[in-house]
XYZ file of C-alpha atoms in Angstrom:
179
model
C -3.426 10.202 -15.510
C -1.861 6.838 -14.809
C 0.902 6.731 -12.256
C 3.512 4.044 -12.764
C 3.656 2.150 -9.500
C 4.279 -1.307 -8.148
C 1.243 -3.191 -7.043
C 1.387 -5.995 -4.559
C 2.942 -9.166 -5.831
C 0.938 -12.128 -4.544
C 2.002 -15.270 -6.241
C 5.341 -16.958 -6.807
C 6.003 -18.249 -10.352
C 3.718 -21.242 -10.931
C 1.621 -22.759 -13.621
C -1.403 -20.744 -14.743
C -3.687 -23.479 -13.297
C -2.012 -23.263 -9.879
C -2.290 -19.473 -9.863
C -5.977 -19.605 -10.804
C -6.630 -22.192 -8.050
C -5.010 -19.916 -5.464
C -6.862 -16.847 -6.716
C -10.178 -18.729 -6.625
C -9.482 -19.868 -3.060
C -8.679 -16.274 -2.033
C -11.829 -14.944 -3.658
C -13.969 -17.706 -2.118
C -12.641 -17.371 1.422
C -12.137 -13.591 1.404
C -9.048 -14.087 3.563
C -5.532 -12.827 3.376
C -2.855 -14.542 1.385
C -0.400 -15.774 3.999
C 3.160 -16.074 2.742
C 5.250 -18.018 5.214
C 8.994 -18.045 5.143
C 11.678 -15.474 4.855
C 13.407 -17.424 2.078
C 10.287 -17.288 -0.123
C 9.844 -13.604 0.612
C 13.492 -12.699 -0.051
C 13.864 -14.812 -3.182
C 10.481 -14.436 -4.866
C 8.511 -11.467 -3.568
C 11.156 -8.872 -2.716
C 13.430 -8.831 -5.838
C 10.909 -7.148 -8.169
C 10.466 -4.381 -5.648
C 14.218 -3.984 -5.197
C 14.739 -3.660 -8.971
C 11.891 -1.238 -9.458
C 13.048 0.948 -6.581
C 16.551 1.001 -8.033
C 14.942 2.006 -11.347
C 13.177 4.988 -9.740
C 9.571 3.812 -9.547
C 7.297 6.631 -8.329
C 4.904 4.665 -6.182
C 4.266 1.404 -4.379
C 0.808 0.099 -3.548
C 0.495 -1.854 -0.330
C -1.144 -5.252 -0.085
C -3.488 -6.640 2.489
C -1.150 -9.619 2.871
C 0.194 -10.992 6.122
C 3.906 -11.786 6.158
C 3.911 -13.730 9.423
C 7.688 -13.843 9.762
C 7.802 -9.991 9.747
C 4.544 -9.016 11.431
C 2.442 -11.858 12.839
C -1.021 -10.300 12.888
C -0.879 -7.276 10.614
C -1.336 -7.040 6.861
C 1.464 -5.184 5.128
C -0.792 -2.137 4.677
C -0.810 -1.720 8.461
C 2.741 -2.895 9.332
C 5.352 -0.285 10.200
C 7.993 -3.037 9.947
C 7.139 -3.458 6.259
C 6.201 0.018 4.991
C 8.741 2.058 6.906
C 11.511 -0.199 8.199
C 11.778 -2.430 5.116
C 10.452 -0.443 2.184
C 11.622 3.047 3.077
C 14.642 2.518 5.366
C 16.187 -0.758 4.094
C 15.274 -0.579 0.398
C 15.555 3.226 0.181
C 12.165 3.905 -1.400
C 11.541 7.648 -1.516
C 8.283 7.767 -3.532
C 4.632 7.659 -2.533
C 3.265 4.639 -0.653
C -0.368 4.097 -1.737
C -2.694 1.829 0.162
C -4.834 -0.588 -1.753
C -8.457 0.276 -1.189
C -9.233 0.526 2.496
C -12.815 -0.562 1.957
C -11.763 -4.008 0.677
C -12.670 -7.035 2.744
C -9.004 -7.703 3.530
C -8.444 -4.218 4.928
C -11.653 -4.206 6.949
C -10.778 -7.585 8.449
C -7.680 -6.134 10.132
C -8.287 -2.413 10.081
C -11.979 -2.335 10.966
C -13.784 0.871 10.043
C -12.224 2.812 7.187
C -11.190 5.675 9.496
C -9.380 3.248 11.787
C -7.794 1.440 8.807
C -6.645 4.822 7.452
C -4.959 5.829 10.697
C -3.265 2.445 10.997
C -1.966 2.691 7.433
C -0.745 6.256 7.871
C 1.024 5.285 11.071
C 2.679 2.339 9.307
C 4.071 4.643 6.584
C 1.429 4.932 3.870
C 1.242 8.362 2.212
C -1.886 8.152 0.038
C -4.984 6.469 1.478
C -7.276 5.010 -1.173
C -10.930 4.096 -0.882
C -12.913 2.945 -3.871
C -16.507 2.191 -2.921
C -17.553 4.353 -0.009
C -18.872 7.921 -0.193
C -15.674 10.011 -0.397
C -17.025 12.991 1.519
C -18.205 10.833 4.422
C -14.951 8.851 4.476
C -12.789 12.009 4.332
C -14.584 13.527 7.343
C -14.194 10.261 9.332
C -10.545 10.015 8.459
C -9.858 13.696 9.247
C -11.483 13.375 12.675
C -9.167 10.476 13.559
C -5.980 11.820 11.989
C -6.312 15.201 13.769
C -6.297 13.346 17.100
C -3.532 10.866 16.409
C -0.786 12.312 14.239
C 1.760 15.019 14.350
C 1.729 17.705 11.759
C 5.159 16.444 10.625
C 3.808 13.053 9.509
C 0.968 14.661 7.553
C 3.353 17.196 5.947
C 5.759 14.385 4.970
C 2.987 12.464 3.189
C 1.623 15.624 1.562
C 5.083 16.620 0.344
C 5.625 13.246 -1.303
C 2.276 13.495 -3.119
C 2.971 17.065 -4.154
C 6.418 16.079 -5.512
C 4.876 13.197 -7.475
C 2.356 15.601 -9.063
C 5.252 17.861 -10.045
C 7.140 14.947 -11.616
C 4.018 14.078 -13.618
C 3.714 17.678 -14.846
C 0.374 18.343 -13.231
C 1.297 21.931 -12.340
C 2.550 22.973 -15.736
C 0.307 25.351 -17.582
C -1.270 23.725 -20.640
C -1.897 25.767 -23.792
C -4.748 24.686 -26.061
C -3.652 24.420 -29.666
C-alpha cells in the first residue's frame, strides 16, 4: 500500500544542471543540505507543504536538513520547533509525521545510534520512525528500551492513534471478500 505523503523538499526551482550539481555535492560530501534564510524558506520551501496540508495530505516525511534560522544545530527530523511548533501547531497538520530512514548518514550524523535518533525524533514530534537497512528486530528492541525510559504513555498513545487512524482511512481494517 502506498501512502500519499509529502517528502522533504530540498531544492528551490533551478535549472536541471544546477539541481544535479547540488545533488552530486550532497552525495559526495554526505552532509546536510543547509538552507539559510527565512525568506527562502517561507517563499520556496514552505508553500508546497501549506497547500498540501490544506488539501488534507495524510502524512509528511521529515528531512535530515538543517534550517539554521529555526534550529541551529538540529536537522528537521530532530527539531521540535519544526515538527511540532511549525508543522503541527502553526500549519495545523493533523496527520502522521514519518521520519526519513533513521539509519541514513544524515540522521546518524546528528542523532547518533538509531535508538538515540528515534528518541530524538519522537520527542520532536515524529509519529512513525522508519529504518530501512538495519535488522528490524534488533532496532525495535533498542528503540523500545530507550522509549520506555524517556517518554510518557500519552506521547506514545498520540503517535499510535495517528497511525491507527491513517490505517482506518486507507481501509486496512475492512474485511476483504475474495471474488
